[in-house]
Backbone as numpy.savetxt, mean C-alpha at the origin, in Angstrom:
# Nx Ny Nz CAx CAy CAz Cx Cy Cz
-16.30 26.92 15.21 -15.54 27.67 14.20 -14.51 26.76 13.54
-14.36 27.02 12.37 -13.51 26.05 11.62 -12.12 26.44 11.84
-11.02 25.86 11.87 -9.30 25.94 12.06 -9.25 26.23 10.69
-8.23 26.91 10.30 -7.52 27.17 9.02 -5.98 26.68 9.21
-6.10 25.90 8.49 -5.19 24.81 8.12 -3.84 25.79 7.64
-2.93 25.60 8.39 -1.38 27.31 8.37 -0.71 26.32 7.08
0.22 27.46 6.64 1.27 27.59 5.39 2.08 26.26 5.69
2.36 26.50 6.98 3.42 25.12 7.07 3.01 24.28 7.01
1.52 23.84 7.68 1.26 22.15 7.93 0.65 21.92 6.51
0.12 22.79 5.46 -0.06 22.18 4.20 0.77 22.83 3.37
1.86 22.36 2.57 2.47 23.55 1.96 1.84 22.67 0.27
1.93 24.64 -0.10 1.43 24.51 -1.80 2.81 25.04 -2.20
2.78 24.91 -3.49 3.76 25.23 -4.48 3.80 26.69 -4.74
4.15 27.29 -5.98 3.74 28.45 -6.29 2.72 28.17 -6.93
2.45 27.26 -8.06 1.60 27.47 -8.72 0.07 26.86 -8.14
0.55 26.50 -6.93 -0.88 26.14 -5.88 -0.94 24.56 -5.86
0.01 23.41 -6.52 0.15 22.16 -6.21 0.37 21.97 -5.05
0.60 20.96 -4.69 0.69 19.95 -2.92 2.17 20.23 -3.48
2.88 19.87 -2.22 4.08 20.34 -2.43 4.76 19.05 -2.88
4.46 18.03 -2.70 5.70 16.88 -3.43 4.99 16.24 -4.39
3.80 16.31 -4.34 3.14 15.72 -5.49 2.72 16.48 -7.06
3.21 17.50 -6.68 3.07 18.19 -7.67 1.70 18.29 -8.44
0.50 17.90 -7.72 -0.93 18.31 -8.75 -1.52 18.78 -7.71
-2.75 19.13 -8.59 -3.96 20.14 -8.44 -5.15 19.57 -8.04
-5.80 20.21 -7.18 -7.59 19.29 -7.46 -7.99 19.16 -8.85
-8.32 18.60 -9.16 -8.50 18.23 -10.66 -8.09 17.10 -11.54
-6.76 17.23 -10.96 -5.79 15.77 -11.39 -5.79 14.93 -11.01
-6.88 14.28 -10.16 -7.26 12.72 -9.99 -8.10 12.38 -10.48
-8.07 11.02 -10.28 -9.65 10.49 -10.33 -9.79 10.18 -9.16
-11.32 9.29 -8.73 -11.37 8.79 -7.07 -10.98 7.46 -7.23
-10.62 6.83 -7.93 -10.12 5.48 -8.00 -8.39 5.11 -8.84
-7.95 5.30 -7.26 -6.25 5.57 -7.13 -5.68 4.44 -7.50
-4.58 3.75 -8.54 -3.61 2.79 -8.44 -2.29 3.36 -7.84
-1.52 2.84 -6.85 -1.07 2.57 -6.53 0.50 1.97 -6.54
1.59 2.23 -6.83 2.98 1.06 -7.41 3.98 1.78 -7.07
4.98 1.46 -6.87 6.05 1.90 -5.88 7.09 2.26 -7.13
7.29 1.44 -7.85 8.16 1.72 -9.04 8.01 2.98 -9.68
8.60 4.11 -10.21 8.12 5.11 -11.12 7.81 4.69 -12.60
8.43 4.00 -13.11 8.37 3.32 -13.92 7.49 2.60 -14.22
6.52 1.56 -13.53 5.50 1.34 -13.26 4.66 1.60 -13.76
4.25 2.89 -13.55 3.45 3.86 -13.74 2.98 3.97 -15.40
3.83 4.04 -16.25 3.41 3.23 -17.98 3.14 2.19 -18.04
3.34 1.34 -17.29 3.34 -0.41 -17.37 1.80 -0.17 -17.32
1.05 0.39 -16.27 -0.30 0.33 -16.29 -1.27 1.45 -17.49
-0.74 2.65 -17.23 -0.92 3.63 -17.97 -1.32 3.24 -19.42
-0.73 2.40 -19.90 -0.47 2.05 -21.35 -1.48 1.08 -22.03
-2.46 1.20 -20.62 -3.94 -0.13 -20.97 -5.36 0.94 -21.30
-4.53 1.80 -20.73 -5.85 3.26 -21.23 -6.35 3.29 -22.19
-7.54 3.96 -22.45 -8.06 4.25 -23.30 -7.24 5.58 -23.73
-7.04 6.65 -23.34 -6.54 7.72 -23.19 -6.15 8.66 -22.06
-4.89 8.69 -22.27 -3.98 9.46 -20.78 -4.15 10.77 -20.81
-5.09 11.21 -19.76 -5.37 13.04 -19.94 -4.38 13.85 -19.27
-3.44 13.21 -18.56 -2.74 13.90 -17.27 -1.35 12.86 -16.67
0.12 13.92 -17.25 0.93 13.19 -16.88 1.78 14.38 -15.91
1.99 13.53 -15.17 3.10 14.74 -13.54 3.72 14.10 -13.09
4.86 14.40 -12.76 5.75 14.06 -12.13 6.83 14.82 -10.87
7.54 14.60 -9.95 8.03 15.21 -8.93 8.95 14.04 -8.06
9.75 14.14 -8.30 10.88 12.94 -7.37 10.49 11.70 -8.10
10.34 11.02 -6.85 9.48 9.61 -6.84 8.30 9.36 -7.23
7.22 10.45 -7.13 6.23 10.61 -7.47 6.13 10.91 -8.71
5.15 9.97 -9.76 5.22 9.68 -10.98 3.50 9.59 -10.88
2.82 10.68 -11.73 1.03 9.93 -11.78 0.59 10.59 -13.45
-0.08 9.64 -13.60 -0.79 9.05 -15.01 -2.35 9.18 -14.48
-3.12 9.98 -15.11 -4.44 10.15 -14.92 -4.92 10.07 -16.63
-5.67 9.03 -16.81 -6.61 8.41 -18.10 -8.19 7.66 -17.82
-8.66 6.76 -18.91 -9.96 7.01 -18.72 -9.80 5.30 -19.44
-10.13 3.99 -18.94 -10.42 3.27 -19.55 -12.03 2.21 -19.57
-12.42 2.29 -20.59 -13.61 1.98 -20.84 -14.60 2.81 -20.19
-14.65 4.08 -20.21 -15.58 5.13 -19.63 -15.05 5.38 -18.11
-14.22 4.89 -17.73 -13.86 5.02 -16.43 -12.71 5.62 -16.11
-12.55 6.92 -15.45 -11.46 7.93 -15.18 -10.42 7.07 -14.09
-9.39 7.16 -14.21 -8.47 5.76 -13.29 -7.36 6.62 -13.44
-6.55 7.02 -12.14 -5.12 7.52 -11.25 -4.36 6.26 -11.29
-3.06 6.45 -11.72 -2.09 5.62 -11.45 -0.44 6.41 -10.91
-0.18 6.24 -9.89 0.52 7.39 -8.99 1.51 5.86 -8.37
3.32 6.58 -8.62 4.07 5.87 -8.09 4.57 6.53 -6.81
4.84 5.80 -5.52 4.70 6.41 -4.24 6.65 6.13 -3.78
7.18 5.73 -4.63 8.57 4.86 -4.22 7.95 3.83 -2.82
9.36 3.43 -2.25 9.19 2.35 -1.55 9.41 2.60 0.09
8.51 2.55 0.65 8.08 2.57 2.36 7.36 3.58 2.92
7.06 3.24 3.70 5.75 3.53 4.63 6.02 5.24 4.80
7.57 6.07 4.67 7.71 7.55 4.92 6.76 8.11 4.09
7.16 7.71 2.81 6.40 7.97 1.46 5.05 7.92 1.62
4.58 7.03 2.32 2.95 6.28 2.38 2.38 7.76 2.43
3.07 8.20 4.22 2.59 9.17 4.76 2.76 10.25 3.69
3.64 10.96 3.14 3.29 12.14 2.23 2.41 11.90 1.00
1.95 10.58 0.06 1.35 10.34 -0.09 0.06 10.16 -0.33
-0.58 9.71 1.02 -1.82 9.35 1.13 -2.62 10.96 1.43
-1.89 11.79 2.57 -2.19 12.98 2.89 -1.82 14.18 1.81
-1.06 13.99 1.32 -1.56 15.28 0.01 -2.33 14.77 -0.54
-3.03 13.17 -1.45 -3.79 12.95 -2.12 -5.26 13.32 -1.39
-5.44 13.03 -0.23 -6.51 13.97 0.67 -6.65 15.16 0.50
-5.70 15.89 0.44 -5.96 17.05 1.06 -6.67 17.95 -0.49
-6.10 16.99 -1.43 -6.61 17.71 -2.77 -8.53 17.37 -3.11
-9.31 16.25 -2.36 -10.10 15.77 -2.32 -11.05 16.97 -1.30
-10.36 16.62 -0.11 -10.62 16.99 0.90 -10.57 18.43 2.01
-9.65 18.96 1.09 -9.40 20.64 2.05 -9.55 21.44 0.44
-9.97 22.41 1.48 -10.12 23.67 0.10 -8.89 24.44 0.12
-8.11 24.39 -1.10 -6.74 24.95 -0.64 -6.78 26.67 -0.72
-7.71 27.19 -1.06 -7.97 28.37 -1.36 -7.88 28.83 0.42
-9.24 28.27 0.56 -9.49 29.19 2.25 -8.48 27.95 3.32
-8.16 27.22 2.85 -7.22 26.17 3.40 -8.06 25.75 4.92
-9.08 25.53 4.73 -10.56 25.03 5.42 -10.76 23.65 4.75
-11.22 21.84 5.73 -11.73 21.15 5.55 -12.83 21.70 4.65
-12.92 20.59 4.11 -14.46 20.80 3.35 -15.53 20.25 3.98
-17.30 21.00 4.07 -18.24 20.00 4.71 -18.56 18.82 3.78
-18.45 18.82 2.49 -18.49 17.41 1.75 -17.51 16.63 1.65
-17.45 15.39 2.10 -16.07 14.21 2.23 -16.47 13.72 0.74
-15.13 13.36 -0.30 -15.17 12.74 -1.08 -14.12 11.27 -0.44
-14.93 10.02 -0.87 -14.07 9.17 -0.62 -13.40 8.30 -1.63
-12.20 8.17 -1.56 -11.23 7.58 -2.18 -10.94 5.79 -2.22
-10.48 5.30 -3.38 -10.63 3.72 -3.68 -9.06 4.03 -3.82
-8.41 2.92 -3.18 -6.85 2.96 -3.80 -6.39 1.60 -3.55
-6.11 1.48 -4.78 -5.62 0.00 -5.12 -3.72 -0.23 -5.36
-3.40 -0.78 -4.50 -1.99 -0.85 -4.44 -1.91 -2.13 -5.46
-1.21 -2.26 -6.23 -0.53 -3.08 -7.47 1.26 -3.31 -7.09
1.69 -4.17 -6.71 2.96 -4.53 -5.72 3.98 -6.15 -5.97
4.97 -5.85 -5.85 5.73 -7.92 -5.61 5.66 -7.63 -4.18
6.27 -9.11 -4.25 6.04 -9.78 -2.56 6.49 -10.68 -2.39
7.02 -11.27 -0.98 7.94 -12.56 -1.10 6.64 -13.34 0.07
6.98 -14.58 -0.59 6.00 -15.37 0.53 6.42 -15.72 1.72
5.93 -16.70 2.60 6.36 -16.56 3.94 5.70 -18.33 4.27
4.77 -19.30 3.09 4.56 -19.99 3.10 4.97 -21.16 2.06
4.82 -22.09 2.57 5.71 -23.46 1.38 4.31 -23.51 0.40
3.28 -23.20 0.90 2.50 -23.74 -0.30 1.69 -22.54 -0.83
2.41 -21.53 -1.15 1.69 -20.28 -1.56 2.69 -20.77 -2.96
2.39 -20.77 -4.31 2.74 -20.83 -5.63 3.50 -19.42 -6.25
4.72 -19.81 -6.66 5.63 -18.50 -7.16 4.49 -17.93 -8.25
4.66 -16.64 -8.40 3.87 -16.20 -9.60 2.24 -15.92 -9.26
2.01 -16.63 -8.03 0.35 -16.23 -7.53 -0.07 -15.08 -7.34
-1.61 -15.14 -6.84 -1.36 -13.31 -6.08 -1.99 -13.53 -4.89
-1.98 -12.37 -3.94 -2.66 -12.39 -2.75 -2.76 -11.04 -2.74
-4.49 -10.92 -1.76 -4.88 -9.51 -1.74 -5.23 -9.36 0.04
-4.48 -8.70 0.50 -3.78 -8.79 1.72 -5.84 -7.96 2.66
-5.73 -9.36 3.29 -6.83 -9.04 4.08 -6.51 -8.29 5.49
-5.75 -8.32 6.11 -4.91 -7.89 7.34 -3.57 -7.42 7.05
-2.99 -6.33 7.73 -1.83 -5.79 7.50 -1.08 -5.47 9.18
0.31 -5.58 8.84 1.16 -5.67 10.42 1.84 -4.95 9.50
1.90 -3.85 10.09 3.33 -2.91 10.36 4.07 -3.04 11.01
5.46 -3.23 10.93 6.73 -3.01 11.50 7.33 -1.63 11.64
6.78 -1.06 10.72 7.49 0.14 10.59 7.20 1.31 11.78
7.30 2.77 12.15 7.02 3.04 12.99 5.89 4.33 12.94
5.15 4.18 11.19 4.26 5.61 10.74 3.13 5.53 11.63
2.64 4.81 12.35 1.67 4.45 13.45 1.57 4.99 14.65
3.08 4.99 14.80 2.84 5.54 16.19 2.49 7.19 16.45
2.69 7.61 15.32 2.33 9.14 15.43 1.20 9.69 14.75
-0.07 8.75 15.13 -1.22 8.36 14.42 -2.19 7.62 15.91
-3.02 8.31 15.97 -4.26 7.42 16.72 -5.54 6.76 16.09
-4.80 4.91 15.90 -4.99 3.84 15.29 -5.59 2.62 16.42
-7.10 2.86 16.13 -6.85 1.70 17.04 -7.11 0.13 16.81
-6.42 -0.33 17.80 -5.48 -2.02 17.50 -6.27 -3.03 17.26
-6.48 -3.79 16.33 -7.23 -4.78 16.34 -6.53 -6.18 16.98
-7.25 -7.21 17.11 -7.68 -8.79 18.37 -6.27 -9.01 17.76
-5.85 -8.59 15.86 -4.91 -9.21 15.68 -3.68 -8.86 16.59
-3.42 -7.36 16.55 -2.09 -6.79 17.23 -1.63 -7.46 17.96
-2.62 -8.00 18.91 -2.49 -8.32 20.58 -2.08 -9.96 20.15
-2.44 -10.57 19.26 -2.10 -12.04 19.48 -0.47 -12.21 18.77
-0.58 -11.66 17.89 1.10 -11.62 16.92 2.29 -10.85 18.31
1.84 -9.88 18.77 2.43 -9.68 20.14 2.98 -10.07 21.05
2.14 -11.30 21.58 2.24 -11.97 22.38 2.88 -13.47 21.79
2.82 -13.83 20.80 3.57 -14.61 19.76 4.91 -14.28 19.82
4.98 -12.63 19.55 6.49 -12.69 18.93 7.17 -12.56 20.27
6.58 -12.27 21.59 7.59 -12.15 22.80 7.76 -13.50 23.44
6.94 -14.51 23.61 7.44 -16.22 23.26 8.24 -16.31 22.51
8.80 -16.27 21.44 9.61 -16.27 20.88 11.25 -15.15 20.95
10.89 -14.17 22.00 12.00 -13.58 22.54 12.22 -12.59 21.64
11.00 -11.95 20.83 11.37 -10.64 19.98 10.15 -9.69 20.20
11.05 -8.58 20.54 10.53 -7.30 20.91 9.97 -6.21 20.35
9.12 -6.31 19.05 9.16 -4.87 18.03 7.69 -4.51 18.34
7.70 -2.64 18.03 6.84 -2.18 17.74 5.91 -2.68 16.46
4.57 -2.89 16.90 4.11 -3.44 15.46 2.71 -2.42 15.44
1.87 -2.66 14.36 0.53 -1.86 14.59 -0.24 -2.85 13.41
-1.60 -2.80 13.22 -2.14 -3.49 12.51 -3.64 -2.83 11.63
-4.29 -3.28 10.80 -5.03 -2.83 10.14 -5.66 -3.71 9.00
-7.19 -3.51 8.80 -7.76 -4.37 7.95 -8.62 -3.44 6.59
-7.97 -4.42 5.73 -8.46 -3.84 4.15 -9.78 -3.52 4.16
-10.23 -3.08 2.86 -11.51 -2.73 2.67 -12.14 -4.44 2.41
-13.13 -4.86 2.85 -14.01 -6.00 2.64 -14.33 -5.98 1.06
-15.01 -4.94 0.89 -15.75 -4.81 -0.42 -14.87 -4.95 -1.60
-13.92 -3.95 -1.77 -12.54 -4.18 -2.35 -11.94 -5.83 -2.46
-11.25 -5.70 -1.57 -11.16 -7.44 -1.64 -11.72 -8.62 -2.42
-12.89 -8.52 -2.05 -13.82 -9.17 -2.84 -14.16 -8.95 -4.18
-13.81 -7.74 -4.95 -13.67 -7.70 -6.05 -12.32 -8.42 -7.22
-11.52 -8.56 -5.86 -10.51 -9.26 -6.68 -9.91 -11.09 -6.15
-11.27 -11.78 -5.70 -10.90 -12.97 -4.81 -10.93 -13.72 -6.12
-11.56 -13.55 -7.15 -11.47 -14.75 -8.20 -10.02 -15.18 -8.18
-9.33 -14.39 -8.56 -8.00 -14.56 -8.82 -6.96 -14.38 -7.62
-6.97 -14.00 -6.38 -6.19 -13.67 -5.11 -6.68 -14.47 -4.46
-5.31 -14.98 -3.06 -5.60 -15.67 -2.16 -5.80 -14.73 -1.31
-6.46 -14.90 0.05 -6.64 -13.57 1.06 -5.48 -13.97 1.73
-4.90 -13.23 2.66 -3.71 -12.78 3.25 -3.61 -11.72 4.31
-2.80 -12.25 5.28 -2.32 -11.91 6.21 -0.80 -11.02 5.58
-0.45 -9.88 5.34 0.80 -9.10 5.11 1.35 -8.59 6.08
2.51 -8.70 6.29 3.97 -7.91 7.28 4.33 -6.73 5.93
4.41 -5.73 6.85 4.99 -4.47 6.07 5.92 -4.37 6.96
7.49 -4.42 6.20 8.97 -3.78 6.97 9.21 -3.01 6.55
9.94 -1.67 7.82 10.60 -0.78 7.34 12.04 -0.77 6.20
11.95 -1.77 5.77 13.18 -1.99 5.16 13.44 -3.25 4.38
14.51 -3.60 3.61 14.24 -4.97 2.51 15.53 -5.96 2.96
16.61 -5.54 3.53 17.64 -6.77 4.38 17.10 -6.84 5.64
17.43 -6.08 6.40 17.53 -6.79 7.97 16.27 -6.82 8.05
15.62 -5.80 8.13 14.19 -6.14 8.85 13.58 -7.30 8.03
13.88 -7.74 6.67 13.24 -9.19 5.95 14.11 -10.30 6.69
15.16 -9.81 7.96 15.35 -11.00 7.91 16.91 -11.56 6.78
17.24 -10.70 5.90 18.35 -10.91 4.93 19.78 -10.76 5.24
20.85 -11.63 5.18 21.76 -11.03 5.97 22.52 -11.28 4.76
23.53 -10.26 4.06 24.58 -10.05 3.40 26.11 -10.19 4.08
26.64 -8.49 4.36 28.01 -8.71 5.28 27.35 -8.01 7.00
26.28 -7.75 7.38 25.72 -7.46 8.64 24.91 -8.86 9.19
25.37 -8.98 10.48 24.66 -9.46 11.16 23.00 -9.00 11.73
22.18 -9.52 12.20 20.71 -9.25 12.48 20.58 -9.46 13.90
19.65 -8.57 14.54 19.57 -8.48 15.93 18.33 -9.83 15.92
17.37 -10.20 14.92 16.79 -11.65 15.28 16.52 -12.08 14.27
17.18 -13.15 14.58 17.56 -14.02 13.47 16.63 -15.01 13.16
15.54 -15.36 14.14 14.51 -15.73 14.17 13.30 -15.47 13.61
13.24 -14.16 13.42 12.01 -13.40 13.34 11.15 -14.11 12.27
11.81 -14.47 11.26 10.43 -14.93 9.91 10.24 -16.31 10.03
10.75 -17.34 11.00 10.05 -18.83 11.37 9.34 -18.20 11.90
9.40 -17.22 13.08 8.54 -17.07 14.33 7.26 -16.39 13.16
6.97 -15.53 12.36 6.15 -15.35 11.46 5.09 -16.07 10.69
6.15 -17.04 10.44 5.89 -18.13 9.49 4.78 -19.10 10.23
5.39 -18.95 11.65 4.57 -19.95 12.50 3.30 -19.54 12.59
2.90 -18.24 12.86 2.06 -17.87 13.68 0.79 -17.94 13.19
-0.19 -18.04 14.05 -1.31 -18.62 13.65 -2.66 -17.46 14.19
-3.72 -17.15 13.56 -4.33 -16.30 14.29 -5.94 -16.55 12.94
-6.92 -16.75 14.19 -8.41 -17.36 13.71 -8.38 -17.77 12.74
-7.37 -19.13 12.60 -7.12 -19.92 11.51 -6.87 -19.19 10.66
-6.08 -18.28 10.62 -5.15 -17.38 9.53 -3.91 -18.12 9.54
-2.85 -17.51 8.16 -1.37 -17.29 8.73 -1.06 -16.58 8.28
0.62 -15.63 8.41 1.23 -14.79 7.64 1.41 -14.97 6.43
1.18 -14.51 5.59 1.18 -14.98 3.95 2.79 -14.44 3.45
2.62 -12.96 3.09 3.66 -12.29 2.54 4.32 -11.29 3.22
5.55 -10.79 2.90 5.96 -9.36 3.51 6.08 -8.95 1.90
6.26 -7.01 2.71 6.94 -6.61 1.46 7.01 -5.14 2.57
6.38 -3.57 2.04 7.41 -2.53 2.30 5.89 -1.32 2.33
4.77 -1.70 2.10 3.65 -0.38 1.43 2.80 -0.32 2.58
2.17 -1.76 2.48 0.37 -2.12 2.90 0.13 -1.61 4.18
0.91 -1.83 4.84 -0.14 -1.15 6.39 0.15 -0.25 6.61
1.02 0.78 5.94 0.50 2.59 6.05 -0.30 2.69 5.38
-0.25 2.29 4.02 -1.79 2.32 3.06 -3.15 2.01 3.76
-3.05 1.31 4.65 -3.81 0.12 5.11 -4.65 1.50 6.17
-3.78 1.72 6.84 -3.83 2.72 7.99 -4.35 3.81 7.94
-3.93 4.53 7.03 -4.30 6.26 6.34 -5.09 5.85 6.36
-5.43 5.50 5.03 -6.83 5.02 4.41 -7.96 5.02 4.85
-7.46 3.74 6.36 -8.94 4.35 7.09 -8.80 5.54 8.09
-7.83 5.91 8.34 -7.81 6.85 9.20 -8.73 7.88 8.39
-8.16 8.14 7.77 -8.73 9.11 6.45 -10.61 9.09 5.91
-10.75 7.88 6.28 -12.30 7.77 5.66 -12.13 6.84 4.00
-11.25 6.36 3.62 -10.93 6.21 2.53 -11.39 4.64 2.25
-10.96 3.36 0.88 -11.04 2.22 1.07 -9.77 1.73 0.43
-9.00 0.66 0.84 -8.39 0.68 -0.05 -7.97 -0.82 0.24
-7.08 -1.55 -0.98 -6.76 -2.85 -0.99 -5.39 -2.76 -1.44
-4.56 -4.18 -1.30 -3.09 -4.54 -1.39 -2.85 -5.64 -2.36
-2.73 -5.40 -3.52 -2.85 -6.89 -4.24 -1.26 -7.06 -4.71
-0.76 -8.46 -4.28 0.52 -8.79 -4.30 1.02 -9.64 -5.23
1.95 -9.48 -6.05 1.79 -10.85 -6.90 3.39 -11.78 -6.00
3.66 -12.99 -6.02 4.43 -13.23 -5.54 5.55 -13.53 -6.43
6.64 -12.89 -6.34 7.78 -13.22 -7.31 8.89 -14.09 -6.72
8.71 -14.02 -4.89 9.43 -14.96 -4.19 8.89 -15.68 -3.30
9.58 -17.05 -3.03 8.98 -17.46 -1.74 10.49 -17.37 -0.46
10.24 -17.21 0.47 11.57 -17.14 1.57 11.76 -18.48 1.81
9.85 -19.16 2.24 10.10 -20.35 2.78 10.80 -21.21 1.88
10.30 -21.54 1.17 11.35 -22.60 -0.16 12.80 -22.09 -0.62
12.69 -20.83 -0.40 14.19 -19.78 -1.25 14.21 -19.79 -2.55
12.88 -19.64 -3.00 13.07 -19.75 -4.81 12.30 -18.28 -5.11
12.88 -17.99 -6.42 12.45 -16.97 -6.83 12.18 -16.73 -7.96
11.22 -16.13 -8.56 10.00 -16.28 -10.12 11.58 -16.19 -11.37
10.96 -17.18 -12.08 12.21 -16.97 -12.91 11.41 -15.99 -14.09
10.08 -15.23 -14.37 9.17 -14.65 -14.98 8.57 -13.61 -13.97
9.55 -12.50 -13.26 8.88 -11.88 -12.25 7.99 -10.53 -13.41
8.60 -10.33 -14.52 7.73 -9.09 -14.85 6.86 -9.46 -15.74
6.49 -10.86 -16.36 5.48 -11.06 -16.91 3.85 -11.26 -15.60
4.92 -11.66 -14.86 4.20 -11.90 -13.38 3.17 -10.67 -13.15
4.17 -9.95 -13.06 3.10 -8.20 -12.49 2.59 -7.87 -13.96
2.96 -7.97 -14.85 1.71 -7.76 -16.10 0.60 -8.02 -16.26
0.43 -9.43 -15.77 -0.66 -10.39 -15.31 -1.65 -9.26 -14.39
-0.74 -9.27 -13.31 -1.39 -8.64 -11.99 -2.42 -7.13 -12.59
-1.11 -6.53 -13.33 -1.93 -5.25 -13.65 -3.36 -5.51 -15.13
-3.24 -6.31 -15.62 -4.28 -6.50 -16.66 -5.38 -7.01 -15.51
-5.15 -8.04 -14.69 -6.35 -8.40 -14.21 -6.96 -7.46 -13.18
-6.42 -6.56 -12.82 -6.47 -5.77 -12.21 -7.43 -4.14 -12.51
-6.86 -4.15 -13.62 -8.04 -3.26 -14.23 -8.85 -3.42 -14.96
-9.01 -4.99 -15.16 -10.29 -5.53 -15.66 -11.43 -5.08 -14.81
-10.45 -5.65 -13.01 -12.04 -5.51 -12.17 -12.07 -3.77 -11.91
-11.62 -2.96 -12.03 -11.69 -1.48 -11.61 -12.72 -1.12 -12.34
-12.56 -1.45 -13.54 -13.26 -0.90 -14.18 -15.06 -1.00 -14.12
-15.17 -1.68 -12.96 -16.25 -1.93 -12.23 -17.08 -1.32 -11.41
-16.18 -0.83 -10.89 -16.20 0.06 -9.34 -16.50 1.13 -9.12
């Protein structure tokens, strides 16, 4: 017998929207962009052929249009992994549950979501202004743990890395879509990404607070795993990373870099930078 999904654990609006996202089944497409900025959200929008669908609600900012025959979501999520989670699961649930009888559906529709993002590097020879499309993702943050995720060879070696080095954090891990990826390697380096709950301390940044490890991004920087290394941090990818598949979904992280930590320099052209990112970006969607 099927569960019926109660008032509280999905809440609708009055007019029958998800409750923070403010749309309807109807108002997507299956091939999601992704961007943390609200603002954002025109930066890409504005390459359309024609925008059928504009909504908005807080942070949440989405642009639904059609370029070159192809229906394309562009949805701003603000910044960290809390967000991920309300997010990724109302955009499901509009795919995926019938909000009427508030019953799963027996047909799964699956979802493409392409995160469009900056990023600071973590290597001397990664090029300001590059991109990377994050093949592996480490969470710092803690949306994982209230999620049954299970750990890949990576978890266990960055783990055991960071407690040699005398630091203690919850981490969790997760790997992009293959296929995805590969649609955008012409132009991306593959990558290893750190997702922090946060943009000073947990990067590592110290203003007028001190940091409980002060170490943490050499010990990063160092680490080495099946001839990988840590490429970038930033604040999205491995709840994205995570849902996603939890969910049945595919999805990718494409980063452009506007900083590097290791050198301490930073794009003196960071928004022509992500212009770049988003044109080449829906060159390849429009593929898919």
């Amino acid at each position: 017998m099927l569960n019926r999904i109660e008032e509280t654990e999905l809440i609708l609006n009055a007019d029958k929207s998800v409750y923070h996202l403010n749309l309807k089944p109807g108002d997507l497409a299956t091939t999601i962009i992704t961007v943390g900025d609200p603002h954002r959200v025109q930066q890409v929008s504005k390459y359309f052929d024609v925008v059928e669908l504009t909504k908005e609600r807080r942070e949440f900012v989405t642009h639904t249009g059609t370029l070159n025959g192809k229906q394309i979501s562009v949805c701003s999520t603000g910044m960290g992994t809390d967000n991920i989670d309300i997010f990724l699961n109302e955009v499901d649930a509009l795919f995926n549950i019938d909000l009427h009888t508030r019953l799963v559906k027996n047909e799964f529709t699956k979802l493409n979501f392409v995160r469009i993002g900056t990023s600071g590097a973590l290597q001397k020879d990664i090029i300001l202004d590059s991109y990377i499309a994050t093949e592996y993702a480490i969470g710092f943050d803690t949306l994982m743990q209230f999620y049954l995720l299970e750990e890949l060879d990576l978890g266990a070696a960055i783990k055991k890395h960071l407690t040699k080095n005398k630091i203690n954090l919850p981490l969790y891990t997760c790997e992009g879509n293959t296929t995805l990826i590969k649609k955008f390697s012409d132009f991306c380096r593959k990558g290893i990404t750190i997702t922090n709950p946060g943009f000073y301390g947990p990067q590592s940044r110290v203003l007028r607070l001190p940091i409980k490890h002060p170490k943490l991004m050499n010990a990063l920087a160092n680490f080495r795993w099946d001839n990988k290394c840590i490429t970038n941090l930033e604040m999205e990818t491995a709840g994205i990373y995570s849902l996603a598949k939890l969910l049945g979904h595919n999805a990718v992280s494409l980063n452009a870099m506007i900083a590097n930590r290791a050198s301490k320099q930073f794009s003196n052209k960071p928004a022509d930078t992500v212009e770049n990112l988003i044109k080449n970006t829906l060159e390849r969607l429009v593929e898919i």
